[in-house]
Amino acid sequence: MMLISVYMIFGYSLAQTNERLVTRRDIDKQLEEARALSVNDPKRSIELSENIYRLSKSINYKTGILESSMLLMIQYYDSGNFKKVIDLSKLEEEQATIVKDNEILANLYRLRGLSYTALGFNEESAKELKKALDASEKITFKNIKNYQKALIFNGLAEYYAHINAPVDSVIYYQRKSLETINKMDNDKKDINRKYYILSHAYINLGKSSSATRHFKDAEIYFSKALGICKNKEYNVNKVLEITVLNEFAWLYHDQKKYDKAILYARQAEELEKGSSTPYIRRDIYEVFFKSYVEQGNKEASKKYMDLYTKLNDSLVNAEKKTINIPVKYIAEKQEKTYRSNVQTILLISTAFVILFLISGLLYMKRNKRRSREKYEAIIHTLKEQKKKDEPIEAPIDKPLGITDDTVNTILLKLRKFESSQKFLRKDMNLTYLANSLNTNTRYLSEVIKQDKGKNFSNYINGLRIQYIVEMLYNVPQYREYKISYLAEVSGFASREVFAVTFKKETGFTPSYFINKLRSGQD
């Protein structure tokens, strides 16, 4: 036992001595190796970067600390570990500010902002991206400045897409990014970085083109991006190639070219095996699953639905754990105020709970009966539902200033719109629909209001709920999906909005309807 203790002490002392023998030159060499590995072996690059970070701290090598931490933040972000990005960025922000390294600061703020975007903290995300843009303006070297600004404009495009801003806002920043990239010189030292961000810009423009149904433009942009990714001269990160293959799969899925969608999804899946990109992998499983469903391949669709569900559950659980850190960070200034009010809130809450329970028992009995009646009415409608092709007549209360012919034309186009299921698009808004129907927003809004008795938002949501109700009734497989997935399929931004709208449109919750269908009460 004594001998083992001596060996342990000796081993520990030797490790400490070896760390002290590490020089700054050694660390710089390891940094180059970690950067090279980040292209094709991100897992190994993270391991090496974490070791470099530890060694740099042991000898207080500030450049090594900042460079390795930045490399780690990029890798953590690419792998979806947003908590680590935020934690590490807070640790190194002060040091980067002291040494006035504006390149690191711009990158640090950008990655933190994008991590907040991914976690749904939109206000914090906007602040961080603004700080990133301010820091980038202070960078001296032209190529580095333009590279960082192009990355930030890409980040702003992602932010505006995330908050469901008009597509024009998203495309504006995507084009700003492309414009800024083209200001970079073809310096050998920066050529890889230039084409990395250029491929990013093409991917984003392709996604926007696909979202606006400009499929040919999308195919051109994705092809340009894939060409860059496959060109060994540029040594672009493998994650981007996986991304663009996945986007190709979705592009062809949206055009109902399911064979092509599966072909590109298979290429993406194969390439992703050597990487660690769970969010992209989830996307790949989803496009596989949906394409196989459309082809009627039950075995393959079930396989990928199971893979998607398992991975999605894992990611959602991880996000729940991750989200606690930024929540605590954002809310810590309010914590003292909350604590002082806890006792009062608990007392009031208890009183309300007691009253609620008493009245709730009576309400539940009455509500159960009403839900059953509404359920039976919907099922009856679904059973009796037949396709009709009746001439459309102008509504009785014709909107002021709109001719009968115009009203009839708009109604006919609305009928075609409803049968096309384009209302399932998440970016659907009044302006987009008016443009696609070749009318203006005022005419369209008035016709919908008079004919449907609803405003535009309620009209679209009603169509979405009607669609998912029919799918649940007609396709038993849909009853096995999670509510969050049903919300996504029917075009809602969140599970919560979907559930509220479903209850408003039908009179009962999605869970109630699914359970009734499962029990065979149809």
Short mmCIF file of C-alpha atoms in Angstrom, two decimals:
data_model
loop_
_atom_site.label_atom_id
_atom_site.label_comp_id
_atom_site.label_asym_id
_atom_site.label_seq_id
_atom_site.Cartn_x
_atom_site.Cartn_y
_atom_site.Cartn_z
CA MET A 1 0.00 0.00 0.00
CA MET A 2 2.86 2.33 0.89
CA LEU A 3 4.52 1.59 -2.46
CA ILE A 4 1.31 2.45 -4.36
CA SER A 5 1.05 5.78 -2.52
CA VAL A 6 4.64 6.61 -3.41
CA TYR A 7 3.95 5.84 -7.10
CA MET A 8 0.81 8.01 -7.07
CA ILE A 9 2.65 10.95 -5.50
CA PHE A 10 5.52 10.48 -7.94
CA GLY A 11 3.15 10.28 -10.92
CA TYR A 12 1.28 13.41 -9.85
CA SER A 13 4.56 15.32 -9.34
CA LEU A 14 5.78 14.18 -12.76
CA ALA A 15 2.54 15.40 -14.40
CA GLN A 16 2.93 18.78 -12.68
CA THR A 17 6.56 18.98 -13.83
CA ASN A 18 5.58 18.12 -17.42
CA GLU A 19 2.95 20.87 -17.40
CA ARG A 20 5.56 23.37 -16.21
CA LEU A 21 7.89 22.22 -19.02
CA VAL A 22 5.27 23.00 -21.67
CA THR A 23 6.26 26.13 -23.62
CA ARG A 24 4.19 28.69 -25.46
CA ARG A 25 5.62 27.38 -28.72
CA ASP A 26 4.36 23.88 -27.84
CA ILE A 27 0.89 25.27 -27.22
CA ASP A 28 0.90 27.24 -30.47
CA LYS A 29 1.75 24.05 -32.38
CA GLN A 30 -1.05 22.17 -30.65
CA LEU A 31 -3.46 24.99 -31.51
CA GLU A 32 -2.62 24.60 -35.20
CA GLU A 33 -3.24 20.87 -34.92
CA ALA A 34 -6.59 21.45 -33.17
CA ARG A 35 -7.68 23.88 -35.90
CA ALA A 36 -6.76 21.36 -38.61
CA LEU A 37 -8.65 18.58 -36.80
CA SER A 38 -11.76 20.76 -36.45
CA VAL A 39 -12.47 20.27 -40.17
CA ASN A 40 -12.76 16.48 -40.24
CA ASP A 41 -12.47 15.24 -36.65
CA PRO A 42 -14.37 17.66 -34.38
CA LYS A 43 -14.45 15.22 -31.42
CA ARG A 44 -10.66 14.91 -31.36
CA SER A 45 -10.33 18.66 -31.88
CA ILE A 46 -12.48 19.32 -28.79
CA GLU A 47 -10.40 16.92 -26.69
CA LEU A 48 -7.15 18.54 -27.82
CA SER A 49 -8.52 22.09 -27.35
CA GLU A 50 -9.67 21.29 -23.82
CA ASN A 51 -6.15 20.04 -23.00
CA ILE A 52 -4.59 23.15 -24.58
CA TYR A 53 -6.92 25.34 -22.51
CA ARG A 54 -5.85 23.54 -19.31
CA LEU A 55 -2.12 23.73 -20.16
CA SER A 56 -2.37 27.41 -21.13
CA LYS A 57 -3.96 28.16 -17.78
CA SER A 58 -1.26 26.21 -15.94
CA ILE A 59 1.47 28.49 -17.37
CA ASN A 60 -0.78 31.58 -17.57
CA TYR A 61 -0.38 31.86 -21.36
CA LYS A 62 -3.18 34.34 -22.14
CA THR A 63 -3.06 33.96 -25.93
CA GLY A 64 -3.31 30.19 -25.59
CA ILE A 65 -6.24 30.53 -23.18
CA LEU A 66 -8.18 32.86 -25.48
CA GLU A 67 -7.40 30.99 -28.72
CA SER A 68 -8.27 27.55 -27.30
CA SER A 69 -11.43 28.86 -25.62
CA MET A 70 -12.57 30.41 -28.89
CA LEU A 71 -11.91 27.16 -30.76
CA LEU A 72 -13.88 25.30 -28.09
CA MET A 73 -16.82 27.71 -28.29
CA ILE A 74 -17.06 27.21 -32.06
CA GLN A 75 -16.94 23.42 -31.67
CA TYR A 76 -19.44 23.43 -28.79
CA TYR A 77 -21.83 25.56 -30.84
CA ASP A 78 -21.54 23.29 -33.91
CA SER A 79 -22.33 20.25 -31.72
CA GLY A 80 -25.34 21.97 -30.11
CA ASN A 81 -23.83 22.35 -26.62
CA PHE A 82 -25.12 25.90 -26.09
CA LYS A 83 -24.69 25.82 -22.31
CA LYS A 84 -20.93 25.32 -22.64
CA VAL A 85 -20.73 28.15 -25.19
CA ILE A 86 -22.44 30.56 -22.78
CA ASP A 87 -20.43 29.41 -19.73
CA LEU A 88 -17.06 29.64 -21.48
CA SER A 89 -17.87 32.98 -23.12
CA LYS A 90 -18.54 34.52 -19.69
CA LEU A 91 -15.26 33.16 -18.33
CA GLU A 92 -13.16 34.64 -21.16
CA GLU A 93 -15.02 37.89 -21.89
CA GLU A 94 -13.19 39.87 -19.19
CA GLN A 95 -9.76 38.67 -20.35
CA ALA A 96 -10.51 39.49 -24.01
CA THR A 97 -11.72 42.94 -22.96
CA ILE A 98 -8.52 43.60 -20.95
CA VAL A 99 -6.24 42.73 -23.88
CA LYS A 100 -8.61 44.53 -26.31
CA ASP A 101 -8.82 41.60 -28.71
CA ASN A 102 -11.80 42.76 -30.78
CA GLU A 103 -11.70 39.73 -33.07
CA ILE A 104 -12.17 37.37 -30.12
CA LEU A 105 -14.80 39.67 -28.59
CA ALA A 106 -16.79 39.84 -31.85
CA ASN A 107 -16.71 36.05 -32.16
CA LEU A 108 -17.49 35.54 -28.48
CA TYR A 109 -20.54 37.84 -28.54
CA ARG A 110 -21.74 36.30 -31.82
CA LEU A 111 -21.57 32.72 -30.56
CA ARG A 112 -23.22 33.66 -27.27
CA GLY A 113 -25.96 35.52 -29.16
CA LEU A 114 -26.59 32.54 -31.45
CA SER A 115 -26.69 30.22 -28.42
CA TYR A 116 -29.32 32.46 -26.83
CA THR A 117 -31.24 32.35 -30.12
CA ALA A 118 -31.18 28.55 -30.10
CA LEU A 119 -32.43 28.52 -26.50
CA GLY A 120 -35.23 31.00 -27.24
CA PHE A 121 -33.87 34.06 -25.37
CA ASN A 122 -34.55 36.50 -28.19
CA GLU A 123 -33.98 39.75 -26.30
CA GLU A 124 -30.60 38.60 -24.97
CA SER A 125 -29.65 37.29 -28.41
CA ALA A 126 -30.31 40.67 -30.07
CA LYS A 127 -28.15 42.45 -27.46
CA GLU A 128 -25.21 40.06 -27.95
CA LEU A 129 -25.32 40.28 -31.76
CA LYS A 130 -25.35 44.10 -31.54
CA LYS A 131 -22.27 43.95 -29.26
CA ALA A 132 -20.62 41.61 -31.77
CA LEU A 133 -21.21 44.05 -34.63
CA ASP A 134 -19.82 46.96 -32.55
CA ALA A 135 -16.70 44.95 -31.70
CA SER A 136 -16.16 43.95 -35.35
CA GLU A 137 -16.07 47.61 -36.40
CA LYS A 138 -12.98 48.07 -34.20
CA ILE A 139 -10.98 45.31 -35.92
CA THR A 140 -8.00 46.78 -37.79
CA PHE A 141 -7.23 44.18 -40.47
CA LYS A 142 -9.56 44.35 -43.48
CA ASN A 143 -9.93 40.63 -44.16
CA ILE A 144 -10.50 39.72 -40.50
CA LYS A 145 -12.99 42.57 -40.10
CA ASN A 146 -15.02 41.57 -43.17
CA TYR A 147 -14.92 37.89 -42.18
CA GLN A 148 -16.28 38.62 -38.70
CA LYS A 149 -18.94 41.02 -40.02
CA ALA A 150 -20.08 38.44 -42.57
CA LEU A 151 -20.45 35.87 -39.78
CA ILE A 152 -22.44 38.34 -37.68
CA PHE A 153 -24.77 39.23 -40.57
CA ASN A 154 -25.39 35.48 -40.98
CA GLY A 155 -26.17 35.36 -37.26
CA LEU A 156 -28.62 38.27 -37.58
CA ALA A 157 -30.35 36.48 -40.47
CA GLU A 158 -30.74 33.38 -38.26
CA TYR A 159 -32.07 35.55 -35.43
CA TYR A 160 -34.73 37.21 -37.63
CA ALA A 161 -35.73 33.83 -39.06
CA HIS A 162 -36.04 32.47 -35.52
CA ILE A 163 -38.42 35.25 -34.40
CA ASN A 164 -40.55 34.78 -37.55
CA ALA A 165 -39.74 38.21 -38.94
CA PRO A 166 -40.73 38.95 -42.57
CA VAL A 167 -38.65 36.97 -45.06
CA ASP A 168 -37.34 40.24 -46.54
CA SER A 169 -35.54 41.00 -43.24
CA VAL A 170 -33.88 37.59 -43.27
CA ILE A 171 -32.80 37.87 -46.92
CA TYR A 172 -31.49 41.42 -46.32
CA TYR A 173 -28.91 40.18 -43.79
CA GLN A 174 -28.07 37.12 -45.88
CA ARG A 175 -27.25 39.38 -48.82
CA LYS A 176 -25.31 41.71 -46.51
CA SER A 177 -23.23 38.72 -45.48
CA LEU A 178 -22.55 37.74 -49.12
CA GLU A 179 -21.68 41.34 -50.01
CA THR A 180 -19.23 41.56 -47.09
CA ILE A 181 -17.55 38.24 -47.95
CA ASN A 182 -16.83 39.48 -51.46
CA LYS A 183 -14.88 42.39 -49.97
CA MET A 184 -12.28 39.90 -48.65
CA ASP A 185 -9.05 39.51 -50.58
CA ASN A 186 -8.04 36.05 -51.81
CA ASP A 187 -5.14 36.01 -49.37
CA LYS A 188 -3.73 32.47 -48.97
CA LYS A 189 -3.87 32.80 -45.21
CA ASP A 190 -7.60 33.66 -45.25
CA ILE A 191 -8.78 31.64 -48.27
CA ASN A 192 -10.24 28.80 -46.16
CA ARG A 193 -12.13 31.19 -43.91
CA LYS A 194 -13.47 33.14 -46.90
CA TYR A 195 -14.91 30.06 -48.59
CA TYR A 196 -16.21 28.68 -45.31
CA ILE A 197 -18.39 31.75 -44.78
CA LEU A 198 -19.21 31.92 -48.51
CA SER A 199 -20.64 28.38 -48.40
CA HIS A 200 -22.59 29.41 -45.29
CA ALA A 201 -24.06 32.37 -47.16
CA TYR A 202 -25.12 30.21 -50.12
CA ILE A 203 -26.77 27.68 -47.79
CA ASN A 204 -28.76 30.42 -46.05
CA LEU A 205 -29.84 32.04 -49.32
CA GLY A 206 -30.85 28.59 -50.57
CA LYS A 207 -32.98 28.04 -47.47
CA SER A 208 -34.73 31.39 -47.97
CA SER A 209 -35.33 30.65 -51.64
CA SER A 210 -36.80 27.27 -50.73
CA ALA A 211 -39.05 28.86 -48.08
CA THR A 212 -40.41 31.31 -50.67
CA ARG A 213 -40.94 28.45 -53.18
CA HIS A 214 -38.17 29.64 -55.53
CA PHE A 215 -36.92 26.09 -55.91
CA LYS A 216 -34.63 26.66 -58.92
CA ASP A 217 -32.81 29.48 -57.11
CA ALA A 218 -32.51 27.29 -54.02
CA GLU A 219 -30.99 24.48 -56.09
CA ILE A 220 -28.44 26.88 -57.58
CA TYR A 221 -27.41 28.23 -54.14
CA PHE A 222 -27.16 24.76 -52.57
CA SER A 223 -25.11 23.51 -55.54
CA LYS A 224 -22.65 26.39 -55.10
CA ALA A 225 -22.33 25.62 -51.41
CA LEU A 226 -21.83 21.89 -52.05
CA GLY A 227 -19.19 22.66 -54.69
CA ILE A 228 -17.21 24.67 -52.13
CA CYS A 229 -17.59 21.95 -49.47
CA LYS A 230 -16.32 19.22 -51.83
CA ASN A 231 -13.38 21.31 -53.08
CA LYS A 232 -10.36 20.08 -51.11
CA GLU A 233 -8.52 23.31 -51.90
CA TYR A 234 -10.73 25.20 -49.41
CA ASN A 235 -10.68 22.63 -46.57
CA VAL A 236 -14.19 23.55 -45.42
CA ASN A 237 -15.62 22.07 -42.21
CA LYS A 238 -17.39 18.74 -42.83
CA VAL A 239 -20.43 19.94 -40.83
CA LEU A 240 -21.28 22.35 -43.66
CA GLU A 241 -21.28 19.54 -46.22
CA ILE A 242 -23.65 17.53 -44.00
CA THR A 243 -25.84 20.64 -43.66
CA VAL A 244 -26.10 21.31 -47.39
CA LEU A 245 -26.86 17.64 -48.18
CA ASN A 246 -29.63 17.76 -45.57
CA GLU A 247 -31.00 20.98 -47.12
CA PHE A 248 -30.99 19.34 -50.56
CA ALA A 249 -33.05 16.48 -49.10
CA TRP A 250 -35.65 18.92 -47.72
CA LEU A 251 -35.68 20.88 -50.99
CA TYR A 252 -36.66 17.79 -52.96
CA HIS A 253 -39.10 16.65 -50.27
CA ASP A 254 -40.92 19.99 -50.57
CA GLN A 255 -41.17 19.42 -54.33
CA LYS A 256 -42.53 15.88 -53.72
CA LYS A 257 -39.45 14.36 -55.36
CA TYR A 258 -39.15 11.76 -52.62
CA ASP A 259 -36.58 9.50 -54.35
CA LYS A 260 -34.16 12.42 -54.62
CA ALA A 261 -34.92 13.52 -51.06
CA ILE A 262 -34.03 10.04 -49.76
CA LEU A 263 -30.87 9.93 -51.92
CA TYR A 264 -29.50 13.17 -50.42
CA ALA A 265 -30.65 12.26 -46.92
CA ARG A 266 -28.71 8.99 -47.22
CA GLN A 267 -25.54 10.87 -48.23
CA ALA A 268 -26.01 13.24 -45.28
CA GLU A 269 -26.62 10.34 -42.89
CA GLU A 270 -23.48 8.52 -44.05
CA LEU A 271 -21.28 11.61 -43.71
CA GLU A 272 -22.79 12.50 -40.32
CA LYS A 273 -21.73 9.14 -38.84
CA GLY A 274 -18.18 10.44 -38.41
CA SER A 275 -19.38 13.66 -36.83
CA SER A 276 -21.32 14.74 -33.76
CA THR A 277 -24.17 16.94 -34.97
CA PRO A 278 -27.34 15.68 -33.25
CA TYR A 279 -29.53 18.58 -34.39
CA ILE A 280 -28.71 17.95 -38.05
CA ARG A 281 -29.08 14.19 -37.50
CA ARG A 282 -32.59 14.81 -36.15
CA ASP A 283 -33.41 16.76 -39.32
CA ILE A 284 -32.08 13.93 -41.47
CA TYR A 285 -34.22 11.35 -39.65
CA GLU A 286 -37.27 13.58 -40.08
CA VAL A 287 -36.88 14.02 -43.85
CA PHE A 288 -36.31 10.26 -44.19
CA PHE A 289 -39.43 9.52 -42.17
CA LYS A 290 -41.67 11.97 -44.04
CA SER A 291 -40.42 10.90 -47.47
CA TYR A 292 -40.93 7.21 -46.73
CA VAL A 293 -44.45 7.95 -45.42
CA GLU A 294 -45.31 9.64 -48.71
CA GLN A 295 -43.93 6.64 -50.62
CA GLY A 296 -45.99 4.25 -48.50
CA ASN A 297 -42.90 2.44 -47.16
CA LYS A 298 -44.21 1.59 -43.69
CA GLU A 299 -41.15 -0.32 -42.48
CA ALA A 300 -38.65 2.41 -43.37
CA SER A 301 -40.95 5.22 -42.16
CA LYS A 302 -41.39 3.49 -38.79
CA LYS A 303 -37.64 2.96 -38.44
CA TYR A 304 -36.86 6.64 -38.98
CA MET A 305 -39.84 7.85 -36.98
CA ASP A 306 -38.51 5.84 -34.00
CA LEU A 307 -34.99 7.21 -34.51
CA TYR A 308 -36.34 10.76 -34.81
CA THR A 309 -38.54 10.45 -31.72
CA LYS A 310 -35.78 8.97 -29.57
CA LEU A 311 -33.23 11.61 -30.60
CA ASN A 312 -35.75 14.46 -30.33
CA ASP A 313 -36.70 13.38 -26.78
CA SER A 314 -33.02 13.24 -25.86
CA LEU A 315 -32.35 16.73 -27.25
CA VAL A 316 -35.44 18.22 -25.59
CA ASN A 317 -34.39 16.76 -22.21
CA ALA A 318 -30.86 18.10 -22.67
CA GLU A 319 -32.26 21.55 -23.56
CA LYS A 320 -34.39 21.55 -20.41
CA LYS A 321 -31.25 21.00 -18.33
CA THR A 322 -29.21 23.47 -20.37
CA ILE A 323 -31.78 26.22 -20.28
CA ASN A 324 -31.52 26.61 -16.49
CA ILE A 325 -28.09 28.27 -16.71
CA PRO A 326 -29.02 31.20 -18.99
CA VAL A 327 -32.33 31.61 -17.16
CA LYS A 328 -30.47 31.95 -13.87
CA TYR A 329 -27.97 34.34 -15.42
CA ILE A 330 -30.64 36.58 -16.93
CA ALA A 331 -32.91 36.59 -13.88
CA GLU A 332 -30.34 36.78 -11.06
CA LYS A 333 -30.85 40.55 -10.58
CA GLN A 334 -34.52 39.93 -9.87
CA GLU A 335 -33.96 37.05 -7.47
CA LYS A 336 -34.03 39.07 -4.23
CA THR A 337 -37.34 40.67 -5.15
CA TYR A 338 -38.86 37.30 -5.95
CA ARG A 339 -37.75 35.82 -2.63
CA SER A 340 -39.37 38.59 -0.60
CA ASN A 341 -42.70 37.96 -2.30
CA VAL A 342 -42.68 34.17 -2.16
CA GLN A 343 -44.54 33.85 1.16
CA THR A 344 -47.31 36.23 0.11
CA ILE A 345 -47.67 34.53 -3.24
CA LEU A 346 -47.90 31.11 -1.60
CA LEU A 347 -50.65 32.23 0.78
CA ILE A 348 -52.69 33.80 -2.00
CA SER A 349 -52.05 30.81 -4.26
CA THR A 350 -53.22 28.38 -1.58
CA ALA A 351 -56.48 30.29 -1.12
CA PHE A 352 -57.07 30.32 -4.87
CA VAL A 353 -56.30 26.60 -5.13
CA ILE A 354 -58.91 25.77 -2.49
CA LEU A 355 -61.54 27.89 -4.25
CA PHE A 356 -60.52 26.46 -7.58
CA LEU A 357 -60.84 22.87 -6.39
CA ILE A 358 -64.34 23.48 -5.08
CA SER A 359 -65.57 25.15 -8.25
CA GLY A 360 -63.43 22.88 -10.43
CA LEU A 361 -65.24 19.73 -9.38
CA LEU A 362 -68.54 21.20 -10.55
CA TYR A 363 -67.00 22.63 -13.70
CA MET A 364 -65.25 19.40 -14.72
CA LYS A 365 -68.50 17.45 -14.69
CA ARG A 366 -70.24 19.99 -16.90
CA ASN A 367 -67.19 20.43 -19.15
CA LYS A 368 -66.84 16.67 -19.68
CA ARG A 369 -70.37 16.52 -21.03
CA ARG A 370 -69.80 19.50 -23.34
CA SER A 371 -66.50 18.06 -24.65
CA ARG A 372 -68.23 14.79 -25.46
CA GLU A 373 -70.98 16.60 -27.38
CA LYS A 374 -68.44 18.65 -29.38
CA TYR A 375 -66.36 15.54 -30.09
CA GLU A 376 -69.41 13.70 -31.42
CA ALA A 377 -70.31 16.67 -33.63
CA ILE A 378 -66.81 16.77 -35.18
CA ILE A 379 -66.72 13.01 -35.78
CA HIS A 380 -70.16 13.22 -37.44
CA THR A 381 -68.88 16.01 -39.72
CA LEU A 382 -65.78 14.00 -40.64
CA LYS A 383 -67.88 10.94 -41.48
CA GLU A 384 -70.30 12.90 -43.62
CA GLN A 385 -67.64 15.01 -45.26
CA LYS A 386 -67.66 14.85 -49.05
CA LYS A 387 -65.80 16.82 -51.67
CA LYS A 388 -67.90 19.57 -53.14
CA ASP A 389 -67.32 21.61 -56.23
CA GLU A 390 -69.97 24.28 -56.01
CA PRO A 391 -69.82 27.70 -57.70
CA ILE A 392 -68.61 30.40 -55.36
CA GLU A 393 -70.96 33.26 -54.81
CA ALA A 394 -70.10 36.68 -53.46
CA PRO A 395 -70.90 37.06 -49.78
CA ILE A 396 -74.14 38.78 -48.85
CA ASP A 397 -72.34 41.71 -47.23
CA LYS A 398 -70.00 42.67 -50.06
CA PRO A 399 -66.89 44.55 -48.82
CA LEU A 400 -67.05 48.23 -49.72
CA GLY A 401 -65.21 49.19 -52.91
CA ILE A 402 -64.71 45.59 -54.14
CA THR A 403 -66.59 44.39 -57.21
CA ASP A 404 -68.43 41.05 -57.33
CA ASP A 405 -65.97 39.73 -59.92
CA THR A 406 -63.01 40.59 -57.70
CA VAL A 407 -64.64 38.94 -54.67
CA ASN A 408 -65.46 35.79 -56.66
CA THR A 409 -61.91 35.63 -58.03
CA ILE A 410 -60.39 35.96 -54.55
CA LEU A 411 -62.75 33.31 -53.14
CA LEU A 412 -61.91 30.91 -55.96
CA LYS A 413 -58.19 31.40 -55.31
CA LEU A 414 -58.75 30.93 -51.58
CA ARG A 415 -60.47 27.61 -52.29
CA LYS A 416 -57.41 26.47 -54.27
CA PHE A 417 -55.12 27.77 -51.52
CA GLU A 418 -57.01 25.74 -48.90
CA SER A 419 -56.72 22.54 -50.94
CA SER A 420 -52.97 23.11 -51.55
CA GLN A 421 -52.17 22.98 -47.81
CA LYS A 422 -49.84 25.96 -48.15
CA PHE A 423 -51.37 27.26 -44.92
CA LEU A 424 -49.09 24.77 -43.11
CA ARG A 425 -46.05 26.99 -43.83
CA LYS A 426 -44.77 28.60 -40.62
CA ASP A 427 -43.89 31.85 -42.43
CA MET A 428 -47.42 32.29 -43.86
CA ASN A 429 -48.67 35.85 -43.38
CA LEU A 430 -51.23 38.21 -44.94
CA THR A 431 -48.72 39.94 -47.23
CA TYR A 432 -47.30 36.66 -48.52
CA LEU A 433 -50.74 35.22 -49.28
CA ALA A 434 -51.98 38.43 -50.92
CA ASN A 435 -48.93 38.46 -53.20
CA SER A 436 -49.37 34.78 -54.13
CA LEU A 437 -53.06 35.40 -54.98
CA ASN A 438 -52.21 38.54 -57.00
CA THR A 439 -54.34 40.83 -54.86
CA ASN A 440 -53.71 43.35 -52.10
CA THR A 441 -53.82 42.85 -48.34
CA ARG A 442 -56.91 45.07 -47.81
CA TYR A 443 -59.06 43.20 -50.34
CA LEU A 444 -57.91 39.82 -49.05
CA SER A 445 -58.46 40.76 -45.42
CA GLU A 446 -61.98 42.10 -46.13
CA VAL A 447 -63.04 39.06 -48.18
CA ILE A 448 -61.82 36.65 -45.48
CA LYS A 449 -63.56 38.69 -42.80
CA GLN A 450 -66.90 38.76 -44.64
CA ASP A 451 -66.86 35.20 -46.02
CA LYS A 452 -65.24 33.37 -43.12
CA GLY A 453 -66.26 35.59 -40.24
CA LYS A 454 -62.65 35.61 -39.01
CA ASN A 455 -59.54 37.75 -39.19
CA PHE A 456 -56.59 36.43 -41.21
CA SER A 457 -54.74 34.87 -38.27
CA ASN A 458 -57.80 32.97 -37.01
CA TYR A 459 -58.62 31.86 -40.55
CA ILE A 460 -55.14 30.32 -41.07
CA ASN A 461 -55.13 28.72 -37.63
CA GLY A 462 -58.58 27.28 -38.28
CA LEU A 463 -57.37 25.65 -41.51
CA ARG A 464 -54.37 24.20 -39.67
CA ILE A 465 -56.52 22.71 -36.91
CA GLN A 466 -58.99 21.32 -39.47
CA TYR A 467 -56.04 19.69 -41.29
CA ILE A 468 -54.60 18.03 -38.18
CA VAL A 469 -58.06 16.88 -37.01
CA GLU A 470 -58.58 15.15 -40.38
CA MET A 471 -55.11 13.59 -40.26
CA LEU A 472 -55.69 12.26 -36.74
CA TYR A 473 -59.04 10.80 -37.80
CA ASN A 474 -57.95 9.36 -41.16
CA VAL A 475 -54.34 8.30 -40.41
CA PRO A 476 -54.15 6.32 -37.13
CA GLN A 477 -50.34 6.61 -37.12
CA TYR A 478 -50.67 10.33 -36.34
CA ARG A 479 -52.26 9.44 -32.98
CA GLU A 480 -48.90 8.05 -31.85
CA TYR A 481 -47.00 11.29 -32.44
CA LYS A 482 -46.15 13.75 -29.68
CA ILE A 483 -48.23 16.94 -29.40
CA SER A 484 -45.10 19.01 -30.13
CA TYR A 485 -44.63 17.17 -33.42
CA LEU A 486 -48.30 17.61 -34.40
CA ALA A 487 -47.89 21.33 -33.70
CA GLU A 488 -44.85 21.50 -35.97
CA VAL A 489 -46.49 19.51 -38.77
CA SER A 490 -49.53 21.78 -38.79
CA GLY A 491 -47.44 24.97 -38.96
CA PHE A 492 -47.61 26.29 -35.39
CA ALA A 493 -44.64 28.00 -33.77
CA SER A 494 -44.99 26.11 -30.50
CA ARG A 495 -46.83 23.29 -28.75
CA GLU A 496 -48.53 25.81 -26.44
CA VAL A 497 -50.02 27.94 -29.24
CA PHE A 498 -51.19 24.78 -31.00
CA ALA A 499 -52.91 23.42 -27.87
CA VAL A 500 -54.68 26.72 -27.15
CA THR A 501 -55.85 27.10 -30.77
CA PHE A 502 -56.98 23.46 -30.95
CA LYS A 503 -59.12 23.94 -27.83
CA LYS A 504 -60.51 27.21 -29.20
CA GLU A 505 -61.46 25.65 -32.57
CA THR A 506 -62.81 22.31 -31.35
CA GLY A 507 -63.85 22.87 -27.74
CA PHE A 508 -61.48 20.25 -26.32
CA THR A 509 -57.74 19.53 -26.06
CA PRO A 510 -55.65 17.56 -28.58
CA SER A 511 -55.00 14.88 -25.92
CA TYR A 512 -58.74 14.41 -25.32
CA PHE A 513 -59.39 13.98 -29.05
CA ILE A 514 -56.49 11.52 -29.51
CA ASN A 515 -57.51 9.44 -26.48
CA LYS A 516 -61.08 9.22 -27.74
CA LEU A 517 -59.90 8.11 -31.18
CA ARG A 518 -57.56 5.54 -29.66
CA SER A 519 -60.36 4.11 -27.57
CA GLY A 520 -62.36 3.58 -30.76
CA GLN A 521 -65.14 6.02 -29.89
CA ASP A 522 -65.61 7.28 -33.45
#
